[in-house]
CSV table of C-alpha atoms in Angstrom, one decimal:
chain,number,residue,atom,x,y,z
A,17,UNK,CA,1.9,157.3,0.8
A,18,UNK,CA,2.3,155.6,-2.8
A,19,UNK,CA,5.5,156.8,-4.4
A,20,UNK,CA,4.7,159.2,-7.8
A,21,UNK,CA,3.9,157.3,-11.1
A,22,UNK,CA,6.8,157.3,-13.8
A,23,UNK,CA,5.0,158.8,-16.9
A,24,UNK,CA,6.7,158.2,-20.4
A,25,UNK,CA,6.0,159.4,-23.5
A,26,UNK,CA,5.2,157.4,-26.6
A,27,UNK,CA,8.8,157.8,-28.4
A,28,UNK,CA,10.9,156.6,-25.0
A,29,UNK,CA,8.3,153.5,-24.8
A,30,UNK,CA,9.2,153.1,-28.8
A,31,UNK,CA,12.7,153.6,-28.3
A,32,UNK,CA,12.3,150.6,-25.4
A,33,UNK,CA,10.5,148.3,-27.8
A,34,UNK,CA,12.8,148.7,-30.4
A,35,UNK,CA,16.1,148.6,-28.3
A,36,UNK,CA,14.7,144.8,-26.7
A,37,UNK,CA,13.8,143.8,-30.8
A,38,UNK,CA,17.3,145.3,-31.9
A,39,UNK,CA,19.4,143.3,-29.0
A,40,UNK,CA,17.0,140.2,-28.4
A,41,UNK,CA,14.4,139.7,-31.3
A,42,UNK,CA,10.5,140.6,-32.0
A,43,UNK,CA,9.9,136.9,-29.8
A,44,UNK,CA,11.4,139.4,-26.5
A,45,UNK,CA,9.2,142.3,-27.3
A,46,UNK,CA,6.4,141.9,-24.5
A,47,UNK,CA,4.7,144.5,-22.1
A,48,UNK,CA,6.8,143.3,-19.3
A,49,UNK,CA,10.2,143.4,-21.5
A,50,UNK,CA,9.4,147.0,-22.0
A,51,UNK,CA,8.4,147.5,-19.0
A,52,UNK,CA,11.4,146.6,-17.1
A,53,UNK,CA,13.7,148.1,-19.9
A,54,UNK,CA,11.9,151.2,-18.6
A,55,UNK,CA,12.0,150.8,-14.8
A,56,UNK,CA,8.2,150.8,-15.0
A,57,UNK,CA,5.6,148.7,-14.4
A,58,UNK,CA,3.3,147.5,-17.4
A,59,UNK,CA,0.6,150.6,-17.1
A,60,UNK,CA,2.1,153.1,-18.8
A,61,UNK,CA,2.3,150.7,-22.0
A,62,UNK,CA,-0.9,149.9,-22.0
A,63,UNK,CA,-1.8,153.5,-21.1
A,64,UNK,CA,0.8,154.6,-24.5
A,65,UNK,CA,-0.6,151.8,-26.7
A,66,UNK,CA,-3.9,149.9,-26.7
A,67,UNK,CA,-2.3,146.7,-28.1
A,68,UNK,CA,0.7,145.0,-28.7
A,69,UNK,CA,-0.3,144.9,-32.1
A,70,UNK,CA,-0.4,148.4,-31.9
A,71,UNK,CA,3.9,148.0,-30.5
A,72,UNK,CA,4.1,146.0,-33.8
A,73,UNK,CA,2.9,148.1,-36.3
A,74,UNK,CA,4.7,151.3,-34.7
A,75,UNK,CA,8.0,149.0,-34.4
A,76,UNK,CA,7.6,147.8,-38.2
A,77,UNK,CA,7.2,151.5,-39.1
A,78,UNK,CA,10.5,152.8,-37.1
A,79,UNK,CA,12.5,149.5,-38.8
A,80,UNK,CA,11.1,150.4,-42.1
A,81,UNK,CA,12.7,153.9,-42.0
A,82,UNK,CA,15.9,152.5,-41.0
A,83,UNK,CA,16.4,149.8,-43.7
A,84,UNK,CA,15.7,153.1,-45.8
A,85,UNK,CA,17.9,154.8,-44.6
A,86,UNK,CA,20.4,151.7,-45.6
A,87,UNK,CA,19.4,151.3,-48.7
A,88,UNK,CA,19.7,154.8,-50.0
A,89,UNK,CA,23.7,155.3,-48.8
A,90,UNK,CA,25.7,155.8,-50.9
A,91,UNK,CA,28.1,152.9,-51.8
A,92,UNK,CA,28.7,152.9,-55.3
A,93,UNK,CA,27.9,155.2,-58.1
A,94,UNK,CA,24.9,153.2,-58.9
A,95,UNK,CA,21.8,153.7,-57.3
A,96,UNK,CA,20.6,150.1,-57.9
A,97,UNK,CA,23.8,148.5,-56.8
A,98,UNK,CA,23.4,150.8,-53.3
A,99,UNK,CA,19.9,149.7,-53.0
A,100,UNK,CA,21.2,145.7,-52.8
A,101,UNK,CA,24.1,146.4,-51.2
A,102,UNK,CA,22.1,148.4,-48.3
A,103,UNK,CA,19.1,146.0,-47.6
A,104,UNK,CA,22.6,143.3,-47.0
A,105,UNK,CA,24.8,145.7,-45.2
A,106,UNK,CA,21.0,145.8,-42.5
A,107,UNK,CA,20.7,142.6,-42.6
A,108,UNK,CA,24.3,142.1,-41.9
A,109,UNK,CA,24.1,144.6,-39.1
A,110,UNK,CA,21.0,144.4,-37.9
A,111,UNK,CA,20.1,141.0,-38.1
A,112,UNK,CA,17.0,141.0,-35.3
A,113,UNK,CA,15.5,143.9,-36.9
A,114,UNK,CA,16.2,142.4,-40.7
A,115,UNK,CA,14.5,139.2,-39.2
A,116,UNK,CA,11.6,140.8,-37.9
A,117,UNK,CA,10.7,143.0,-41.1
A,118,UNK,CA,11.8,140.6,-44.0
A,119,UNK,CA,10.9,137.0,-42.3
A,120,UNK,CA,9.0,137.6,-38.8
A,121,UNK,CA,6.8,140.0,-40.0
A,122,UNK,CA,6.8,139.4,-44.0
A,123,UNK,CA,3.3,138.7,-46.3
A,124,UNK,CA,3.3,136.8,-49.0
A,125,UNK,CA,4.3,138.5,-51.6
A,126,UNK,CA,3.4,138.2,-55.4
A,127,UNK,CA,5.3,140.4,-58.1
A,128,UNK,CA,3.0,140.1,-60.6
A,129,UNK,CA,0.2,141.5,-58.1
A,130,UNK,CA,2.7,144.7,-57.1
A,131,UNK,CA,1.3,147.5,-58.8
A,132,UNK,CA,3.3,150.1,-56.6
A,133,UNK,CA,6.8,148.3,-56.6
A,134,UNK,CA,8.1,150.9,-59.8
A,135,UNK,CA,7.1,153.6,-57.3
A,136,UNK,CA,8.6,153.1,-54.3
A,137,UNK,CA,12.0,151.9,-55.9
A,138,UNK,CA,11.9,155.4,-58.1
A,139,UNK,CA,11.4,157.0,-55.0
A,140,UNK,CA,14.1,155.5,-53.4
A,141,UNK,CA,16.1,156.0,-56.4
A,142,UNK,CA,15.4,159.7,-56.5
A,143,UNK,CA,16.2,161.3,-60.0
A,144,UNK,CA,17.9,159.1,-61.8
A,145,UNK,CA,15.1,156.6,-64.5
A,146,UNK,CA,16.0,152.8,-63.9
A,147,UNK,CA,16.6,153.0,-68.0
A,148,UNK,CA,19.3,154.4,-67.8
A,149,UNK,CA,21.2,152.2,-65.7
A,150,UNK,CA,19.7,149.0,-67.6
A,151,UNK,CA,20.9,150.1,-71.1
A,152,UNK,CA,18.7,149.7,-73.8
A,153,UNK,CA,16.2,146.9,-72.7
A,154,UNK,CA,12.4,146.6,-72.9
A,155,UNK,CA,10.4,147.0,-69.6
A,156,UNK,CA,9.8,143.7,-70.1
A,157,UNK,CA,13.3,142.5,-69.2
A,158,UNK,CA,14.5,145.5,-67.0
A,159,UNK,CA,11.5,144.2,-64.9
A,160,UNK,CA,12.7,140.4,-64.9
A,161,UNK,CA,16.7,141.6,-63.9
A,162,UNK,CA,15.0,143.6,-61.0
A,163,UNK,CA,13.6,140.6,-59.8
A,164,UNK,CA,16.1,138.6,-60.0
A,165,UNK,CA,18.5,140.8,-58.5
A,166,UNK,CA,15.6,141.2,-55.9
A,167,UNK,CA,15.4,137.6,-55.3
A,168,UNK,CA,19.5,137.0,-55.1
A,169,UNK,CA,19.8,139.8,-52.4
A,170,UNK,CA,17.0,139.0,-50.5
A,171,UNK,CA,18.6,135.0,-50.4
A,172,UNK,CA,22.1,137.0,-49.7
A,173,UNK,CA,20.6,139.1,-46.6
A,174,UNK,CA,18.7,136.4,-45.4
A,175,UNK,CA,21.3,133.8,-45.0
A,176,UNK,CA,23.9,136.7,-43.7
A,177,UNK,CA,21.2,137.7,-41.2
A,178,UNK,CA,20.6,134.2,-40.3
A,179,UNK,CA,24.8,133.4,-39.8
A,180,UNK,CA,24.6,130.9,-42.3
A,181,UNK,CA,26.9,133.0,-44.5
A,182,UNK,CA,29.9,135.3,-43.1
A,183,UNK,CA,32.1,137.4,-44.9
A,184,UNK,CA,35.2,139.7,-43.9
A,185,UNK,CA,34.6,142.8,-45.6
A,186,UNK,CA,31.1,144.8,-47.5
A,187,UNK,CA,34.1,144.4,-50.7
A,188,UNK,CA,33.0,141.2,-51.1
A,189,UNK,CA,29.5,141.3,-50.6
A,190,UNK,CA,30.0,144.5,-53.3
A,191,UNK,CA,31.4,142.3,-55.8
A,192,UNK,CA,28.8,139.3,-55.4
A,193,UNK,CA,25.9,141.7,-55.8
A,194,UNK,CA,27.1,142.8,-58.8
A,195,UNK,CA,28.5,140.2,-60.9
A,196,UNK,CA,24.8,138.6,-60.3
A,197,UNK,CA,23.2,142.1,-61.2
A,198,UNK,CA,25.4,141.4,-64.6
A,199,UNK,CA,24.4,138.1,-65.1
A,200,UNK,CA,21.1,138.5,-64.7
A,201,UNK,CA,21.4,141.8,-67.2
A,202,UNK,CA,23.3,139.5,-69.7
A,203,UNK,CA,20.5,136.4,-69.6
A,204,UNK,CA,18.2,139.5,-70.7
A,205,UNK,CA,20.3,140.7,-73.6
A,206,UNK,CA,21.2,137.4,-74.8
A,207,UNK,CA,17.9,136.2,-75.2
C-alpha cells in the first residue's frame, strides 16, 4: 500500500519559494528546492502552479508587497526621505529578495516613458502632494530631484545589497540620503 499524498496549498508552496529566494537567491528557487523545503515530492508544485514562471511572477508579487511595506515606515517626518531610506533599509536586510526584484528580475527602465511613476509614488505617499515637500519648484525640476534622488538610492541599495558598501547604523545611511536629496534640490534652485 502507497503511503497517502502530502497535499499543500498554494500559500505554504509560496511561503516555500520565497523562504529558499529569501535565504539562498531566485538561482535556488527550483521545483525540487521547493519540493524538499516541503518534504514533498515535485507533484504538488506542478499540480499548485503550471510553470516556474508562474513561481516567478507570484514570488515578484509577494516581494513587491514587502519592499512596500519598507518603504512606507515611518523613519522620518518626510515621506520622501522614508521612501529612500526604506527601499535601502530592504536592500540592506533583505539583500536576496532586493536582488531578485531590482537586478535579477528588473526591465529596462526609461523615465521619460513612465507615465504611471507620479501615481504610484502619490500612492505610496498617501496625503501629503510632493509640492509641498519640494518648496516652490516647477514640475519640471521637482521631477529631475526625484530622479536623481531615485538614481542615488537605487546606487546606495544596490551596492549595500551587493556588500560592497557596509555601514554600522540606518543613522548614517539617514544622513547620506539626505544631504544628496538637498543637493540635488539645491542644483534645481540654483539654476
Amino acid at each position: 500500500m502507497m503511503p497517502p499524498r502530502k497535499k499543500f496549498d498554494l500559500s505554504r508552496i509560496m511561503d516555500a519559494a520565497f523562504q529558499i529566494l529569501r535565504r539562498d537567491g531566485f538561482g535556488a528557487v527550483t521545483a525540487r528546492s521547493v519540493a524538499a523545503e516541503l518534504g514533498s515530492s515535485t507533484t504538488p508544485i506542478y499540480w499548485a502552479f503550471e510553470s516556474m514562471d508562474d513561481v516567478e511572477q507570484a514570488l515578484t508579487q509577494k516581494t513587491t508587497k514587502l519592499m512596500s511595506e519598507y518603504q512606507t515606515k515611518k523613519y522620518t517626518d518626510n515621506v520622501l526621505l522614508n521612501m529612500a531610506i526604506g527601499y535601502v533599509n530592504f536592500a540592506r536586510e533583505e539583500p536576496n529578495l532586493f536582488q531578485f526584484l531590482q537586478i535579477e528580475n528588473q526591465k529596462p527602465y526609461n523615465p521619460a516613458r513612465d507615465t504611471d511613476l507620479g501615481e504610484r509614488m502619490a500612492a505610496m505617499m498617501g496625503e501629503k502632494p510632493p509640492l509641498d515637500l519640494f518648496g516652490k519648484i516647477d514640475q519640471k525640476s521637482m521631477d529631475a530631484v526625484t530622479l536623481q534622488s531615485w538614481v542615488f538610492t537605487h546606487g546606495l541599495a544596490t551596492a549595500i545589497s551587493s556588500r560592497m558598501l557596509v555601514f554600522d547604523s540606518e543613522k548614517e545611511i539617514i544622513d547620506l540620503i539626505n544631504s544628496a536629496g538637498r543637493a540635488f534640490y539645491l542644483n534645481q534652485t540654483i539654476k
